[in-house]
XYZ file of C-alpha atoms in Angstrom:
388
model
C 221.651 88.927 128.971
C 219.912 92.171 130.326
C 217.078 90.500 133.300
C 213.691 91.503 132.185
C 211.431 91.938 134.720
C 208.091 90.211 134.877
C 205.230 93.210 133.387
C 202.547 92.137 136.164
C 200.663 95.181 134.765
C 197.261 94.465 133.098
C 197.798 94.218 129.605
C 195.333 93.772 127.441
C 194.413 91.860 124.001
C 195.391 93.651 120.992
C 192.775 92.305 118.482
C 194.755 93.713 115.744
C 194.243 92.276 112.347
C 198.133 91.226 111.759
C 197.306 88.743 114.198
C 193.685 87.961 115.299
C 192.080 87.357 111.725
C 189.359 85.527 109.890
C 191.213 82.390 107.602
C 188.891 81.004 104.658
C 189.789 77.428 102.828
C 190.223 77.655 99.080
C 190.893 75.017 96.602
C 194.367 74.836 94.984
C 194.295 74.324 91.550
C 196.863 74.566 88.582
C 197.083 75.200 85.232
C 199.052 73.788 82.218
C 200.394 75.563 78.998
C 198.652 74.863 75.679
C 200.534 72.650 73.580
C 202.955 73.592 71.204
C 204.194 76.207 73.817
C 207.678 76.497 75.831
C 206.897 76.939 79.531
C 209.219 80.245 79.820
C 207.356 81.571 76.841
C 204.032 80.765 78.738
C 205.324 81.817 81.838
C 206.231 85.304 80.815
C 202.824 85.537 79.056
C 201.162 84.514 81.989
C 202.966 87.074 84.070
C 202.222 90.199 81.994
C 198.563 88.606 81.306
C 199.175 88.580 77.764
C 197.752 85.067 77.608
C 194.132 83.747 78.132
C 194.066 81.392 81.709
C 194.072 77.436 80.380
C 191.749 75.108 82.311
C 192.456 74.866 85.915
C 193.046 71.630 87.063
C 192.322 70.988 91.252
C 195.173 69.511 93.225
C 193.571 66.819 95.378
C 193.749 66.011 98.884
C 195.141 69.932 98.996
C 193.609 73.260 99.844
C 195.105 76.593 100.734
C 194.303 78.839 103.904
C 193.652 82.280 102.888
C 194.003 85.491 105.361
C 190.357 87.002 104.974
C 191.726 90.395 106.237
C 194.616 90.831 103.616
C 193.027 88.258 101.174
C 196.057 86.859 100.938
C 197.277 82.885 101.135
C 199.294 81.849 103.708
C 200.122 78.504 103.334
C 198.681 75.042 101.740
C 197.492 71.762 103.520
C 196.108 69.091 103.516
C 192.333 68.903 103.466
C 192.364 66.579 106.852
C 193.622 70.086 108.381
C 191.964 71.291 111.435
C 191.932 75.352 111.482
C 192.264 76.699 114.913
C 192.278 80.709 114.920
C 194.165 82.640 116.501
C 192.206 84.320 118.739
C 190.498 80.331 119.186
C 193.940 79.527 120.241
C 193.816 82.376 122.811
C 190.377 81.626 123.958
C 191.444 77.819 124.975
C 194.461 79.156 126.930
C 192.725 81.529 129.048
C 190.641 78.743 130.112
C 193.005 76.523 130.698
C 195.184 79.007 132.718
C 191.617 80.151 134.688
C 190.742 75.879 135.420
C 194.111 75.102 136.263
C 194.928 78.431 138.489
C 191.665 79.637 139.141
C 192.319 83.273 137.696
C 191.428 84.416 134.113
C 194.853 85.070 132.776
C 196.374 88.754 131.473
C 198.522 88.202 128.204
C 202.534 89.293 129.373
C 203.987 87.968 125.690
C 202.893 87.724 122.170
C 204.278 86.984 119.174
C 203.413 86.570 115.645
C 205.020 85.800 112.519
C 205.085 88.001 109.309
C 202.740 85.507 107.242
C 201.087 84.784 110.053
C 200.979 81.249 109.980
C 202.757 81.085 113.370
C 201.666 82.487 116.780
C 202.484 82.188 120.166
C 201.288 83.855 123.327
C 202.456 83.752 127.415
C 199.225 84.104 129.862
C 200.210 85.118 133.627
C 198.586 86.136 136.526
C 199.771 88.573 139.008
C 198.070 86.641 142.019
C 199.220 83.623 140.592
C 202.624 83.370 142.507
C 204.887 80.607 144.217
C 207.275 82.009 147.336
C 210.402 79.979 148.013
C 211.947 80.557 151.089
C 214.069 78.758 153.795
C 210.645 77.043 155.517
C 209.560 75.132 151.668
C 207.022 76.511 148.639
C 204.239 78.727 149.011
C 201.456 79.064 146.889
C 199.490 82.611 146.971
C 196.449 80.667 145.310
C 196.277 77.318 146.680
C 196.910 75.070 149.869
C 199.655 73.246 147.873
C 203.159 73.780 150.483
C 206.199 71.429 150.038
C 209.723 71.488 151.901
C 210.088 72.578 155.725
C 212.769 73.897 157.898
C 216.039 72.168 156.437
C 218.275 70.940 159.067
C 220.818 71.878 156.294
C 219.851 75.314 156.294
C 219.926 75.487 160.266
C 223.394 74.069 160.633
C 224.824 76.414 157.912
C 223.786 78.896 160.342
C 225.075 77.578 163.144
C 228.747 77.780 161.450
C 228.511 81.000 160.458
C 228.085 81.839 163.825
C 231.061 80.112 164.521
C 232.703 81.823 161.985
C 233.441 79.626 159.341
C 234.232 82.056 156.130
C 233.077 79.671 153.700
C 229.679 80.241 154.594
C 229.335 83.346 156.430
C 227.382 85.247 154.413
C 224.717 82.444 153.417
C 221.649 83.924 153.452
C 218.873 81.862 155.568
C 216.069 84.184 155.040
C 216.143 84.596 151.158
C 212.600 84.315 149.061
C 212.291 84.190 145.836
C 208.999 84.186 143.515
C 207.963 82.041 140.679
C 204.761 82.311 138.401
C 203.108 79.789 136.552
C 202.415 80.858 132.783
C 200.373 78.918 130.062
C 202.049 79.416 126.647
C 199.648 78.902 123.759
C 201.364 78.071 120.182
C 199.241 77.849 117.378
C 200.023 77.538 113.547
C 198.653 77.578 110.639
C 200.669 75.347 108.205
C 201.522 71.553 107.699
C 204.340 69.803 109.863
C 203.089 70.990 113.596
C 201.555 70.442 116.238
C 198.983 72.802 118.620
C 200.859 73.555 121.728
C 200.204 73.898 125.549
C 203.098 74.216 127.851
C 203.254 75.139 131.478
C 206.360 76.589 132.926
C 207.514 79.300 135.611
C 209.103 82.775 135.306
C 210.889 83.808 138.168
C 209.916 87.337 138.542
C 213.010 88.724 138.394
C 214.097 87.268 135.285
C 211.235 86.512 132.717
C 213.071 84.400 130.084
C 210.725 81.575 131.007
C 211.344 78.075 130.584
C 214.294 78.466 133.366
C 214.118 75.115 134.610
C 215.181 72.728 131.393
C 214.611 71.529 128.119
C 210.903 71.378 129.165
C 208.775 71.825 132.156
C 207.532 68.405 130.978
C 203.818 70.081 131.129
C 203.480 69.718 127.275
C 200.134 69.378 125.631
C 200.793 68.864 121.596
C 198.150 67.750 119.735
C 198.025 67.313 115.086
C 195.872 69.269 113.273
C 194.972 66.240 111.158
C 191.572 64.410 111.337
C 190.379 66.619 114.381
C 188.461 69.549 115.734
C 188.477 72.799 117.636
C 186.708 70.345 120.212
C 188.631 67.204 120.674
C 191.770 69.765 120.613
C 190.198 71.541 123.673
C 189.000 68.970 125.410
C 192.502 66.944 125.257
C 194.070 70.194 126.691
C 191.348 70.177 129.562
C 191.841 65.997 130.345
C 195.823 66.252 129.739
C 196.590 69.448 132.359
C 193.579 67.633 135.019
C 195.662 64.415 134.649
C 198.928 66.144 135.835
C 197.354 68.918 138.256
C 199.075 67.568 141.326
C 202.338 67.466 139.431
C 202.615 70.865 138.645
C 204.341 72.354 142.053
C 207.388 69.497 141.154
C 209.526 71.527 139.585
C 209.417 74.632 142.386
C 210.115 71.585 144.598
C 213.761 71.188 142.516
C 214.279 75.284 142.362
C 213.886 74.659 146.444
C 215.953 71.896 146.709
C 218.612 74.521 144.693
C 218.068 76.939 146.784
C 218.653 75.062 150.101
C 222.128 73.433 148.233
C 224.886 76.494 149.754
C 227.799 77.234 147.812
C 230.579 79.576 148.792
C 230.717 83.071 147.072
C 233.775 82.124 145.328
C 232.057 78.908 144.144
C 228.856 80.483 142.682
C 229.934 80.445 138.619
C 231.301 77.525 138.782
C 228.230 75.282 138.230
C 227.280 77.807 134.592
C 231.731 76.349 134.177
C 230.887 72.888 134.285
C 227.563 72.891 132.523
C 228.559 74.825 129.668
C 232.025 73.640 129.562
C 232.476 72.171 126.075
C 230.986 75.345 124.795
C 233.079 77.212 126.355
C 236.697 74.824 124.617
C 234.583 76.200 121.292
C 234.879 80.102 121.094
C 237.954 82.076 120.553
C 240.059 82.507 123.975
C 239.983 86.174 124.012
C 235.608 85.306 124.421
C 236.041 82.829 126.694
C 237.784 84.741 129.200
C 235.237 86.997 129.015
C 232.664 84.801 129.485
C 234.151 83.471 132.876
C 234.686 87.399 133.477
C 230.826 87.873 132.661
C 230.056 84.638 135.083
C 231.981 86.139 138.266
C 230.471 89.713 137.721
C 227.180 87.737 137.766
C 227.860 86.656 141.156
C 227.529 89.590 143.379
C 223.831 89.980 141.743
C 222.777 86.908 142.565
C 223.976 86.771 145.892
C 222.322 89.651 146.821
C 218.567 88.467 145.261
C 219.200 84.615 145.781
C 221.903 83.758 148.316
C 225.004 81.619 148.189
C 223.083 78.401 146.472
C 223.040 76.087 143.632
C 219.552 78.226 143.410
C 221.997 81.132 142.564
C 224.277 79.508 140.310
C 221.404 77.945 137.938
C 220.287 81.645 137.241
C 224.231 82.557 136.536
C 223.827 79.562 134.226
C 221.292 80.438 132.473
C 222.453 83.815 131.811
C 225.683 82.970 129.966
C 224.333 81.127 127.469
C 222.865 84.234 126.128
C 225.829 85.886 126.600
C 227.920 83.353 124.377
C 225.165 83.663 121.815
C 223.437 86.016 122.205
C 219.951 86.937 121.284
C 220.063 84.657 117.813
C 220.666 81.400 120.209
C 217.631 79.779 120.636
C 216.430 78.195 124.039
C 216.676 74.543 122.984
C 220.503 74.262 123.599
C 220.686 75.922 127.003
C 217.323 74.129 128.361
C 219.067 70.550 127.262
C 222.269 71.575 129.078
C 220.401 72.890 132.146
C 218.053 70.309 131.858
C 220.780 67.226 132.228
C 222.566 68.817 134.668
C 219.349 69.085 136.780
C 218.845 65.610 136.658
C 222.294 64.784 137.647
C 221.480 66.717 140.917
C 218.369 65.039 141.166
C 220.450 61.543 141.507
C 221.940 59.927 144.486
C 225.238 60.203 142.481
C 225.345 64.025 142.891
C 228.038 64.569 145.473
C 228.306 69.034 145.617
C 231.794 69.051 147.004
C 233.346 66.327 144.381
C 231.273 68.509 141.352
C 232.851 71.399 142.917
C 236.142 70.432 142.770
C 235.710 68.800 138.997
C 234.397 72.511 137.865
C 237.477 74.151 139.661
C 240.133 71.709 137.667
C 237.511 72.398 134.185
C 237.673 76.160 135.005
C 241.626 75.851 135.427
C 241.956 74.257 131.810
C 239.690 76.875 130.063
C 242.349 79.098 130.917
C 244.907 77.285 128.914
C 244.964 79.716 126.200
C 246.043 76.681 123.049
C 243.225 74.531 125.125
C 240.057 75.372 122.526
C 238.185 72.747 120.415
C 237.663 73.885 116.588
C 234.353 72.693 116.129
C 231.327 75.374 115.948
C 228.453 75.076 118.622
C 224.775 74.012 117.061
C 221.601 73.804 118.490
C 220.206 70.587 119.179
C 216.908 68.812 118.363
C 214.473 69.896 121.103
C 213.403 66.634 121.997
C 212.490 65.117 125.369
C 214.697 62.732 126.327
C 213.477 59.705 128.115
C 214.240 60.530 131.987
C 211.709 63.227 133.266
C 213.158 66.262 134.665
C 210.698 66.639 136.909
């Protein structure tokens, strides 16, 4: 997938009506035939108007949401529904963003659908940056600082001095840059849930979301039996609770980034995670795909250095390759997301994993050696261990 850079520019809010508008409750009613007529006859009467309207009847516990600007409905729910706007949706992001970050936020992403009963927005900061680099996390914003001067990191140097291949051209002065973003989603029909999540784009890269199936930082509150308040202020109390929390996950992207692999060894993490995706497609694709993951290596290198760091991002590209832009997120931040755990746990041994991916790499290139079943996403659910 073509890298997108982080836009760090100041954008701002485009308070157009297809998205920022006024929404008005109505009462849904409905009406019955007279008797002694069909209901296609009525209905086709109805349509051309040919037929006076019959009592309406109101459907209880029910009312519809009506777009003021278009006068249009949008949807119907139940009466217990709590209307957040979209530009109220906004407003409680940027404040979260400027409580939690201490900056008043720019908007870098924004999205809404064609009824507009679904919106989402990214808030970002320029000044709001983390720096990873050899000596631990830096925050441009805060005191916050984990990590220090990895003996790893000081006797992979030492052997390249020596002259050991394998590693001579580890990079021990690499940085790389991570910014928090808020992303706001808000809808306006039954069946979900108002949304605050917390993540990090690397700068390089903004797809977002890089580090698994969730960041973990996930405010979801029901529309049902609540208000624009209580919604708010659960937002506020849930992100205060888990302040201190929120550098973990650039603590794991450093922990990557101080795990070396060899040049040669840099896809073959995105092999092993992706693996049984891989047995799915057509031969003739999946050579291409490892073909895509080695090309992907020089890049990397280059921006990230010979690290698990390195390989994650290598990851995280091919799944968009193998599916391109219809593949949604949830797939690729489960299978990212498990095997970040696994490194997280005292099992992870990165020479024995190595060696599994090489003999998994050897057997995707058995050309009869493909599954027949047909890759689905999966149910974006947490699952019970914490990433992070």
């Amino acid at each position: 997938m073509p890298q997108e850079q982080l836009n760090l520019n100041v954008l701002t809010r485009d308070f157009d009506s297809r998205t920022f508008f006024k929404i008005a409750k109505a009462p849904v009613c409905y009406w019955l035939p007279e008797q002694g007529v069909d209901f296609i006859t009525w209905l086709k009467q109805w349509n051309s108007l040919e037929m006076p309207i019959s009592p309406a009847f109101p459907m209880p516990g029910k009312m519809a949401l009506v777009n003021q600007s278009t006068k249009e409905g949008i949807s119907i729910v139940d009466t217990n529904f709590t209307v957040v706007e979209h530009a109220e949706a906004l407003r409680i992001g940027e404040a979260i963003f400027k409580n939690t970050f201490g900056r008043s936020p720019q908007i870098h992403r924004i999205s809404n659908s064609y009824s507009g009963t679904e919106f989402s927005v990214d808030l970002i900061h320029p000044d709001c940056k983390y720096v990873l680099n050899r000596h631990g996390v830096y925050s441009s914003f805060s005191e916050d600082r984990v990590g220090y001067d990895t003996p790893l990191l000081r006797d992979t140097s030492e052997r390249a001095l020596l002259g050991d291949a394998h590693f001579r051209t580890f990079n021990t002065e690499i940085s790389d840059e991570y910014y928090p973003f808020v992303r706001v989603s808000n809808f306006l029909k039954r069946n979900r849930s108002f949304t605050i999540e917390m993540g990090y784009y690397r700068y390089k890269c903004s797809n977002g979301l890089l580090m698994g199936k969730r960041t973990r930082f996930t405010y979801k509150c029901s529309y049902a039996n609540t208000s624009v308040i209580r919604i708010e202020e659960g937002a506020f109390h849930y992100f205060r609770n888990i302040s201190k929390q929120l550098i973990k996950p650039l603590e794991t992207m450093w922990n990557l980034l101080q795990t070396p692999l060899s040049f040669d060894q840099l896809h073959l993490p995105a092999v092993q995670m992706f693996y049984d995706d891989l047995r799915r497609v057509p031969y003739e694709k999946r050579m291409a795909a490892v073909d895509f993951m080695m090309h992907l290596r020089s890049r990397y290198a280059a921006e990230i250095g010979l690290n698990f760091n390195a390989a994650l991002n290598i990851a995280t590209d091919l799944s968009h390759h193998i599916y391109g832009d219809a593949f949604t997120l949830n797939r690729s931040q489960s299978i990212t997301g498990s095997w970040l755990t696994y490194f997280k746990s005292k099992s992870f041994n990165p020479e024995r994993f190595v060696k599994e991916a090489e003999r998994s790499l050897e057997r995707l290139k058995i050309k009869n050696d493909e599954l027949s079943l047909v890759a689905s996403d999966e149910v974006d659910e947490f699952d019970e261990d914490p990433i992070f």
